[in-house]
PDB file of C-alpha atoms in Angstrom:
ATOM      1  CA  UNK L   1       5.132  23.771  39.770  1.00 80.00           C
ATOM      2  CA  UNK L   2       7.283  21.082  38.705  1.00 86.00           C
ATOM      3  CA  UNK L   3       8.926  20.642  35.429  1.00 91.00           C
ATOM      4  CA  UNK L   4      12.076  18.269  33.751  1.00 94.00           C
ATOM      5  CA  UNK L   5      14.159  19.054  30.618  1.00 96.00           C
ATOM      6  CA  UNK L   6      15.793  16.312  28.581  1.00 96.00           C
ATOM      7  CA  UNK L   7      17.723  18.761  26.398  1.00 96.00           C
ATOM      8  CA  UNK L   8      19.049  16.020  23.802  1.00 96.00           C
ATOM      9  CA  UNK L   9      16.371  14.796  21.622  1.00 95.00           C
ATOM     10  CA  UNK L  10      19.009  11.587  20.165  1.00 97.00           C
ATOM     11  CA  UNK L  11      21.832  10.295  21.883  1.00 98.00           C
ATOM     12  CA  UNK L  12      24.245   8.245  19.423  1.00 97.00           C
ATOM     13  CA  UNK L  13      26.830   6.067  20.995  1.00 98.00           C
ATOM     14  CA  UNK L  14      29.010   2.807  19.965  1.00 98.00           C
ATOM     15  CA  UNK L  15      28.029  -0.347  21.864  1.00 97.00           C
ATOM     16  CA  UNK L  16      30.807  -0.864  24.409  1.00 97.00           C
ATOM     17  CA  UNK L  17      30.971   2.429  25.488  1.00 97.00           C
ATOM     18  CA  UNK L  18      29.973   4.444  28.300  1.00 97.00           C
ATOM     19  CA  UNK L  19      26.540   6.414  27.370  1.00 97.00           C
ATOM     20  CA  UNK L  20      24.692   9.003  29.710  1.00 97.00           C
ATOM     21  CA  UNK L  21      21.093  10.950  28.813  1.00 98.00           C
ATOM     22  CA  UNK L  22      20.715  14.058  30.419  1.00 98.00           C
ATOM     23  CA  UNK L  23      17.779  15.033  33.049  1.00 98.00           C
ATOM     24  CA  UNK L  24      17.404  18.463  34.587  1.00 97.00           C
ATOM     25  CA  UNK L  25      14.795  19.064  36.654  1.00 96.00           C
ATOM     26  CA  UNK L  26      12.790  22.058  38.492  1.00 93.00           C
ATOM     27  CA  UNK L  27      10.672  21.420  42.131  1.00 89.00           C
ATOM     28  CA  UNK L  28      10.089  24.093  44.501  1.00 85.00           C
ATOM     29  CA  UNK L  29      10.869  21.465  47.381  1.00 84.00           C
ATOM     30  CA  UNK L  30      12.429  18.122  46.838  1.00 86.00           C
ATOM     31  CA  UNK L  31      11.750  15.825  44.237  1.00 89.00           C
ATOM     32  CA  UNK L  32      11.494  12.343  43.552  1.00 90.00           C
ATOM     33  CA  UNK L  33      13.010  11.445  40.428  1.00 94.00           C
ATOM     34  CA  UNK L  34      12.382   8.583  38.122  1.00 95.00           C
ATOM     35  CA  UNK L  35      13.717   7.092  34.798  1.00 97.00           C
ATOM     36  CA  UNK L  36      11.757   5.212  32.365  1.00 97.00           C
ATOM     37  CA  UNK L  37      12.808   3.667  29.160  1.00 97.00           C
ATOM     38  CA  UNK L  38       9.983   2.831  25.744  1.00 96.00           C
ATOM     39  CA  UNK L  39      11.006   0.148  23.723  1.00 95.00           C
ATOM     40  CA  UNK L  40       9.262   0.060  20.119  1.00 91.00           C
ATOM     41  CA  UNK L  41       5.202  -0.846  20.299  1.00 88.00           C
ATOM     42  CA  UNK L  42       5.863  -1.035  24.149  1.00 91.00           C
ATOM     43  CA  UNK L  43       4.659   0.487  27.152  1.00 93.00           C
ATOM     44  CA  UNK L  44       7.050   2.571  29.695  1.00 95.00           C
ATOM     45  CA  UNK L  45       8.809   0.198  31.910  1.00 95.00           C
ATOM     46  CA  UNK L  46      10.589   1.585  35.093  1.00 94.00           C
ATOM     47  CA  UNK L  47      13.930   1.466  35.663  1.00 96.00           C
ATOM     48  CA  UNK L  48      15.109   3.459  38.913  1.00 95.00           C
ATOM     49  CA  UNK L  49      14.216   5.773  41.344  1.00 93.00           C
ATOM     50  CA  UNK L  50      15.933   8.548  43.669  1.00 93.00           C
ATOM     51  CA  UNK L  51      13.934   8.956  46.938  1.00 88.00           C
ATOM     52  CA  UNK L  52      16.117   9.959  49.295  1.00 86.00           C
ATOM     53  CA  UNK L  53      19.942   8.614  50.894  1.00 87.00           C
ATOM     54  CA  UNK L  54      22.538   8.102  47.996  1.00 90.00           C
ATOM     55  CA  UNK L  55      23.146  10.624  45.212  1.00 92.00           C
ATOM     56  CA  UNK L  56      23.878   7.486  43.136  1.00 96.00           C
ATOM     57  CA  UNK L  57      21.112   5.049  42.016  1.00 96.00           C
ATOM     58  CA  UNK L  58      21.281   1.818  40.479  1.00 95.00           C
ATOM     59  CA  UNK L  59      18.315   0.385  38.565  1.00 94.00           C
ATOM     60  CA  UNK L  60      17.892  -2.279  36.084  1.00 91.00           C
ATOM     61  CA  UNK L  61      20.133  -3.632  33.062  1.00 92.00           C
ATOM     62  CA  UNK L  62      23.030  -2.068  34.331  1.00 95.00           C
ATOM     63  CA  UNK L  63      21.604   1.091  34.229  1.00 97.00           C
ATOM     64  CA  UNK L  64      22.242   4.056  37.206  1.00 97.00           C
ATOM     65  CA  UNK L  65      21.405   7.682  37.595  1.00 98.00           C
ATOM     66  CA  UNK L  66      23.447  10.578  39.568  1.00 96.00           C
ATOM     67  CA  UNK L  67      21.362  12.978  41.754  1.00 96.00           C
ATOM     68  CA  UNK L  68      22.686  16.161  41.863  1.00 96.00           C
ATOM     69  CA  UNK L  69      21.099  18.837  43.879  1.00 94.00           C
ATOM     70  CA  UNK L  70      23.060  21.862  43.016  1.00 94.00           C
ATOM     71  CA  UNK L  71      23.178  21.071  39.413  1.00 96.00           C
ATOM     72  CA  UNK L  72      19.219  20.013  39.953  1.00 96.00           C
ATOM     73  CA  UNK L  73      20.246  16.657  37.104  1.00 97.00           C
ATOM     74  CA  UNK L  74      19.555  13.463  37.214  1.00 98.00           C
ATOM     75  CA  UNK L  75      21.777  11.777  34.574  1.00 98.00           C
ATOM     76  CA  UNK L  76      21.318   8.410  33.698  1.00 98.00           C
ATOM     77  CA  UNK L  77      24.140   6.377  32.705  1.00 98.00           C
ATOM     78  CA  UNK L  78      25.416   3.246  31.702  1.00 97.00           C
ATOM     79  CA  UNK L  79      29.309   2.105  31.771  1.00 96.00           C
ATOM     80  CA  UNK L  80      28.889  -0.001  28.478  1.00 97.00           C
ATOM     81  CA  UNK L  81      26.216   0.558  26.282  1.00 97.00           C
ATOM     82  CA  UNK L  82      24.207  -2.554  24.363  1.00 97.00           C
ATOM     83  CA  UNK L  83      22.832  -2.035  21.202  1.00 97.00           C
ATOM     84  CA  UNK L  84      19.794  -3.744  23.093  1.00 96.00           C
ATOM     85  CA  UNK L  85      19.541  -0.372  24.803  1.00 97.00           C
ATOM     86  CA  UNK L  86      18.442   1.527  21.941  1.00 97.00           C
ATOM     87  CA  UNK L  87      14.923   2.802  23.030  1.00 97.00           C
ATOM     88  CA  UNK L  88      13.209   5.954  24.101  1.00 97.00           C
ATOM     89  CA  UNK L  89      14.282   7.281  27.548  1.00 98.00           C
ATOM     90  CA  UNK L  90      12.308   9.409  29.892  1.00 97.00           C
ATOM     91  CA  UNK L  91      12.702  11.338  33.135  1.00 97.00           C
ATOM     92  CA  UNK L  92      10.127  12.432  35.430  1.00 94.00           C
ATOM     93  CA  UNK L  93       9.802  13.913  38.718  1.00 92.00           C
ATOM     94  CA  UNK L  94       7.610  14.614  41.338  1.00 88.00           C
ATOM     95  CA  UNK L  95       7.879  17.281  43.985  1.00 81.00           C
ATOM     96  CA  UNK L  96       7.907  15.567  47.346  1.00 76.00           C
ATOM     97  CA  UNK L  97       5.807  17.775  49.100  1.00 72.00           C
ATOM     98  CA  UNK L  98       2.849  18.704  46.903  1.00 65.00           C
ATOM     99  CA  UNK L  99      -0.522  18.014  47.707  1.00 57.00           C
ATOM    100  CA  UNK L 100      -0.766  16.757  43.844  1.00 56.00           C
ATOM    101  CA  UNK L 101      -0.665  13.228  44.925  1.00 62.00           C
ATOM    102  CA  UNK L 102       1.196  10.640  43.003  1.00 72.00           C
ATOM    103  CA  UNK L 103       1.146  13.198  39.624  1.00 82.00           C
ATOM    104  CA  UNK L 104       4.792  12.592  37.854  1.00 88.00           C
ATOM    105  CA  UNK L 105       5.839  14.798  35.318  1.00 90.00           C
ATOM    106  CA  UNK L 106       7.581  13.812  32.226  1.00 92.00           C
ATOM    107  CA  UNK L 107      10.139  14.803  29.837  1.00 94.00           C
ATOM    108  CA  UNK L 108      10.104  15.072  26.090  1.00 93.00           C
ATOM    109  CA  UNK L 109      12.490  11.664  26.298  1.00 95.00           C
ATOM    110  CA  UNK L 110      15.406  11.298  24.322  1.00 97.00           C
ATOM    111  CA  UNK L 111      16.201   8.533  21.661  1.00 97.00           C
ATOM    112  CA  UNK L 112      19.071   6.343  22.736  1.00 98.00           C
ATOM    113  CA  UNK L 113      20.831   4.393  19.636  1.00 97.00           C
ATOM    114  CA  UNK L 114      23.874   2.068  20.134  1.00 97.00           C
ATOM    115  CA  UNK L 115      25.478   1.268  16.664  1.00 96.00           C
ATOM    116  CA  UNK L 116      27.823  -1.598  16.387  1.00 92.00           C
TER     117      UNK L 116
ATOM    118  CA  UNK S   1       0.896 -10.086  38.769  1.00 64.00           C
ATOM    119  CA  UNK S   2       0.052  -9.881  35.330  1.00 81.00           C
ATOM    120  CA  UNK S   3       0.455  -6.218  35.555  1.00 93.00           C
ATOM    121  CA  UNK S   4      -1.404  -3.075  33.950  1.00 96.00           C
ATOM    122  CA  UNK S   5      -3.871  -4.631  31.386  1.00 97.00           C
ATOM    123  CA  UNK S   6      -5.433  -2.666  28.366  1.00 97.00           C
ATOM    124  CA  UNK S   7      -8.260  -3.704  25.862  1.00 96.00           C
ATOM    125  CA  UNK S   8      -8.213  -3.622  23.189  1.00 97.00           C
ATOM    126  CA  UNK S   9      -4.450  -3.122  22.137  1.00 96.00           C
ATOM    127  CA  UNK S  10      -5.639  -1.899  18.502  1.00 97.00           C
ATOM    128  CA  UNK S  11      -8.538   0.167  17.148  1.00 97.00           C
ATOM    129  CA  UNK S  12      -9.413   1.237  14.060  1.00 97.00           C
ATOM    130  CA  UNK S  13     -12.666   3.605  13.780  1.00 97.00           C
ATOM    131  CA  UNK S  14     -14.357   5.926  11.554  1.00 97.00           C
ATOM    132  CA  UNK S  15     -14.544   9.287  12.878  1.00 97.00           C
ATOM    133  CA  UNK S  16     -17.694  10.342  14.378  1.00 97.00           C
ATOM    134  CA  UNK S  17     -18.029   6.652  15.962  1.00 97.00           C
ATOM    135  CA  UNK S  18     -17.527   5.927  19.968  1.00 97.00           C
ATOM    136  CA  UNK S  19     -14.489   4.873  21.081  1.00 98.00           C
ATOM    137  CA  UNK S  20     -13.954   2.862  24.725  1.00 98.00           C
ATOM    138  CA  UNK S  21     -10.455   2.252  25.993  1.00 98.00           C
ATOM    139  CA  UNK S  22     -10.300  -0.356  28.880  1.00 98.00           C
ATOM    140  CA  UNK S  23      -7.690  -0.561  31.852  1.00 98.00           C
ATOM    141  CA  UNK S  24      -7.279  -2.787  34.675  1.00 98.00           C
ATOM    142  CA  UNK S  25      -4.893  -1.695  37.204  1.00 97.00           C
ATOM    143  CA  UNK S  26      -2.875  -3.604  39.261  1.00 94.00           C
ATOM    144  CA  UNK S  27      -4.308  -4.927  42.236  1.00 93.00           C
ATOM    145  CA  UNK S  28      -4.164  -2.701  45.495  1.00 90.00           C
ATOM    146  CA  UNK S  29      -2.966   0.224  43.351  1.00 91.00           C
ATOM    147  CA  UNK S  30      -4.550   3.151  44.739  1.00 89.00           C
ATOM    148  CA  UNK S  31      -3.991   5.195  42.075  1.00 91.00           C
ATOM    149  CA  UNK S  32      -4.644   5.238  37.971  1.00 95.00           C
ATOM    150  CA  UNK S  33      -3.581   7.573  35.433  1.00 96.00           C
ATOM    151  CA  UNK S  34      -4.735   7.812  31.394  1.00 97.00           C
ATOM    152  CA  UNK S  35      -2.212   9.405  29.175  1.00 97.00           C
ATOM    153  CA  UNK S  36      -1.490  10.059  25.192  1.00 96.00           C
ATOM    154  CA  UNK S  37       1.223   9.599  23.053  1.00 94.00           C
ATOM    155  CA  UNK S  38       1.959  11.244  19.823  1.00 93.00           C
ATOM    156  CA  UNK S  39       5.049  11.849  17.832  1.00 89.00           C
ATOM    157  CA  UNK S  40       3.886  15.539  17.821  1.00 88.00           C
ATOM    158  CA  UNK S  41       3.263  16.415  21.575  1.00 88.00           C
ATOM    159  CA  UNK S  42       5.047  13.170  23.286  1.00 89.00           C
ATOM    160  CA  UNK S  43       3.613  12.269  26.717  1.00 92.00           C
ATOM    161  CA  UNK S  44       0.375  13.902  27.975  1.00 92.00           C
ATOM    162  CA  UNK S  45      -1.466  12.974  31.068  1.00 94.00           C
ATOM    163  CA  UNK S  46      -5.210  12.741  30.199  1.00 96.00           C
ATOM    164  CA  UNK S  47      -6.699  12.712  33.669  1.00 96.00           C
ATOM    165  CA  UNK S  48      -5.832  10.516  36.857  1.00 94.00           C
ATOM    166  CA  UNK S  49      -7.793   8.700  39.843  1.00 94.00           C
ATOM    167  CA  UNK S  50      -7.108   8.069  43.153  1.00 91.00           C
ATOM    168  CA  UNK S  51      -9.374   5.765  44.966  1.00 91.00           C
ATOM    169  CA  UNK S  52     -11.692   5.347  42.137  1.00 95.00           C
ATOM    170  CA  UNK S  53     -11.841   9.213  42.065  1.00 95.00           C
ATOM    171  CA  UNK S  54     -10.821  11.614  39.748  1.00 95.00           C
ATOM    172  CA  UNK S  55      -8.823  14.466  40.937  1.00 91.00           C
ATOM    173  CA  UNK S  56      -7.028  15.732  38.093  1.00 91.00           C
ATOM    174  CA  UNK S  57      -8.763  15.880  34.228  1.00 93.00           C
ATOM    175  CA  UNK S  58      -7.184  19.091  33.358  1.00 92.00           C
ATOM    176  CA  UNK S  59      -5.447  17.236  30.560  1.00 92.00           C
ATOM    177  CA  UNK S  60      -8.609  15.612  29.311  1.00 95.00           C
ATOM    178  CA  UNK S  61      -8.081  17.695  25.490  1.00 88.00           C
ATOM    179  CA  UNK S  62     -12.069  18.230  25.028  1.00 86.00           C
ATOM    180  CA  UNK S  63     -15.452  17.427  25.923  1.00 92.00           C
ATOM    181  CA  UNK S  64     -15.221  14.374  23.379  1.00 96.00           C
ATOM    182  CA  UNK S  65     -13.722  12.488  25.809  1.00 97.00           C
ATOM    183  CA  UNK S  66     -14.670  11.248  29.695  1.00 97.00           C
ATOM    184  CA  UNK S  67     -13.276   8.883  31.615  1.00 98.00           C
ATOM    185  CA  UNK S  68     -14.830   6.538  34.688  1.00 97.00           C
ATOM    186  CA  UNK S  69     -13.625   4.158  37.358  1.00 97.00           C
ATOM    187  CA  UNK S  70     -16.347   2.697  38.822  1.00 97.00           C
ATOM    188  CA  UNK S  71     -14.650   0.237  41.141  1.00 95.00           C
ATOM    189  CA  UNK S  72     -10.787  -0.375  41.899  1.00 95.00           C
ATOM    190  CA  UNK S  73      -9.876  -2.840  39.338  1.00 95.00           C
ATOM    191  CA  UNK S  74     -11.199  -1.537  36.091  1.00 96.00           C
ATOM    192  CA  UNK S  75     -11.402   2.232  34.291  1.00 98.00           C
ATOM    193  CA  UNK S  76     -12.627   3.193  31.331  1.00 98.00           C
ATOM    194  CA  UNK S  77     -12.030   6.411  28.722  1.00 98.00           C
ATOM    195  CA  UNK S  78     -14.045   6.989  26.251  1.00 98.00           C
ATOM    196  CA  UNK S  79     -14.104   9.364  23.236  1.00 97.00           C
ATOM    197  CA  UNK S  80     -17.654  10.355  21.434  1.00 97.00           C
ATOM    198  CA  UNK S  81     -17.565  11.169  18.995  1.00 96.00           C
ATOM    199  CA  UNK S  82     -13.788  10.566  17.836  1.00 97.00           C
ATOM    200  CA  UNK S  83     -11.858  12.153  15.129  1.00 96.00           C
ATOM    201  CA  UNK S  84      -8.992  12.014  13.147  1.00 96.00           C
ATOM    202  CA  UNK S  85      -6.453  13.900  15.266  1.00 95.00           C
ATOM    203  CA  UNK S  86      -7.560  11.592  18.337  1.00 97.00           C
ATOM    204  CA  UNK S  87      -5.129   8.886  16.533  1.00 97.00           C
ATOM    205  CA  UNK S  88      -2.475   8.669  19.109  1.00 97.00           C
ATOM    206  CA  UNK S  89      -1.559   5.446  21.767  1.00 96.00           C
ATOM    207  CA  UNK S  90      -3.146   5.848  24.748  1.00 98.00           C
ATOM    208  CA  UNK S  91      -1.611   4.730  28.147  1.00 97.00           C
ATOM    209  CA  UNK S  92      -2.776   3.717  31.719  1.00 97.00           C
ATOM    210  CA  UNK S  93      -0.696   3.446  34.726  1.00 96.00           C
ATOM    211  CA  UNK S  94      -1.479   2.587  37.916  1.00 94.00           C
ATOM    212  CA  UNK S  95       0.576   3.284  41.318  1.00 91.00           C
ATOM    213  CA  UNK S  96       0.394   2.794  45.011  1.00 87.00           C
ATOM    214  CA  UNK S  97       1.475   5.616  46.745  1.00 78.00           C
ATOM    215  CA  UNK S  98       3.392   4.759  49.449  1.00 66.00           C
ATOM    216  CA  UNK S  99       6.853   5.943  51.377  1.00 54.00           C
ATOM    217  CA  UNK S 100       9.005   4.844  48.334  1.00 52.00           C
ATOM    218  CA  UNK S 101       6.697   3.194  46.527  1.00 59.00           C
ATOM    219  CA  UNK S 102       5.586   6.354  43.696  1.00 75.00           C
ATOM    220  CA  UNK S 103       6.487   4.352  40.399  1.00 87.00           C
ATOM    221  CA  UNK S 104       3.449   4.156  37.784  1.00 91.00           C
ATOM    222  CA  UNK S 105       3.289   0.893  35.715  1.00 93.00           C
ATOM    223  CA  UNK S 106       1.889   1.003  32.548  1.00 95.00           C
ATOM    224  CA  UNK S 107      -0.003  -0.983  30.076  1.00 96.00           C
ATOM    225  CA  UNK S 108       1.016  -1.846  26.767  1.00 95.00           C
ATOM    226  CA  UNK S 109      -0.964   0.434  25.651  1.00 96.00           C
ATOM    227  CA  UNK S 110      -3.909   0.884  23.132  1.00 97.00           C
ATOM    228  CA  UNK S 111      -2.773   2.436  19.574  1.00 97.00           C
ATOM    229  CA  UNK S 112      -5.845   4.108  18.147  1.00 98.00           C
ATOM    230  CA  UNK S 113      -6.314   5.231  14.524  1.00 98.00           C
ATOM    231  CA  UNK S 114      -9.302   7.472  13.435  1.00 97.00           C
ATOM    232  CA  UNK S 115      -9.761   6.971   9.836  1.00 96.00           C
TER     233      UNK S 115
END
């Protein structure tokens, strides 16, 4: 079975500084792991991906995410947050060896807000 | 690509009445999922296809609601009769599964109120 915790349900932080929304995640092999962020009245939009190679990922709008097999995370982070970033963020993974085809599994997503 | 497309985007029915959701996947996508969003049980995957068949409808809440894909570029989920606590926004995705290539894209989405 596969599973992924996003223990904060809001994340608060001032726009210019560094933000980062937690993932853990449970596969019984190796996942592929996946953020996605919701803006208001909007569908998910993809933003990165771990497959395989380098722990650290870098996606879109500045965005990146730190694999971390021992800890089983996938934190996504951001050096300098935007108040533009304020959305819904979720994580989802996939165990890579299932026979469950392309069947991602999401978190509960956690509310990002960037105050000025 | 124009990307996942839903129809309609709103809906407003009485409960009791038939409901049909459209999706269009993107093309070559080998793979489409139907999901439901509501502020009380976030995210749920509804049922999902691969090559026009489905494999998974475990999530599918009820016998109220079916889904089809007849043919590679369109899918349909329908709910008959609806009801009230069917008000949620309903999602497709579609994927191609590939090395690498296991994002889902979704549609904007079609927010559906059962009055």
């Amino acid at each position: 079975a596969q599973s992924v915790a996003q223990p904060e349900d809001q994340v608060n932080v001032a726009e210019g500084n560094p933000l980062t929304v937690k993932c853990t995640y449970s596969v019984s092999g190796n996942p592929y792991l996946f953020w996605y962020v919701q803006y208001p009245n909007r569908g998910l939009q993809f933003l990165l991906k771990y497959i395989t190679g380098d722990n650290l990922v870098k996606g879109s709008y500045g965005f990146e995410a730190e694999f971390n097999k021992s800890q089983t995370s996938f934190h996504l982070k951001k050096p300098s947050a935007l108040v533009s970033d304020s959305a819904l963020y979720f994580c989802a993974v996939r165990d890579r060896y299932t026979g469950g085809g392309n069947k991602l599994t999401f978190g509960t997503g956690t509310q990002l807000k960037v105050e000025l | 690509d124009a990307g996942v497309i839903q129809s309609p985007r709103h809906e407003v029915t009485e409960m009791g009445q038939e409901v049909t959701l459209r999706c269009k996947p993107i093309s070559g996508h080998d793979y489409l999922f139907w999901y439901r969003q509501t502020m009380m049980r976030g995210l749920e995957l509804l049922i999902y296809f691969n090559n026009n068949v489905p494999i998974d409808d475990s999530g599918m809440p009820e016998d109220r609601f079916s889904a089809k894909m007849p043919n590679a570029s369109f899918s349909t989920l329908k709910i008959q009769p609806s009801e009230p606590r069917d008000s949620a926004v309903y999602f497709c995705a579609s994927s191609l599964v590939l090395a690498g290539h296991n994002e889902q894209f979704f549609g904007p989405g079609t927010r559906l109120t059962v009055l």
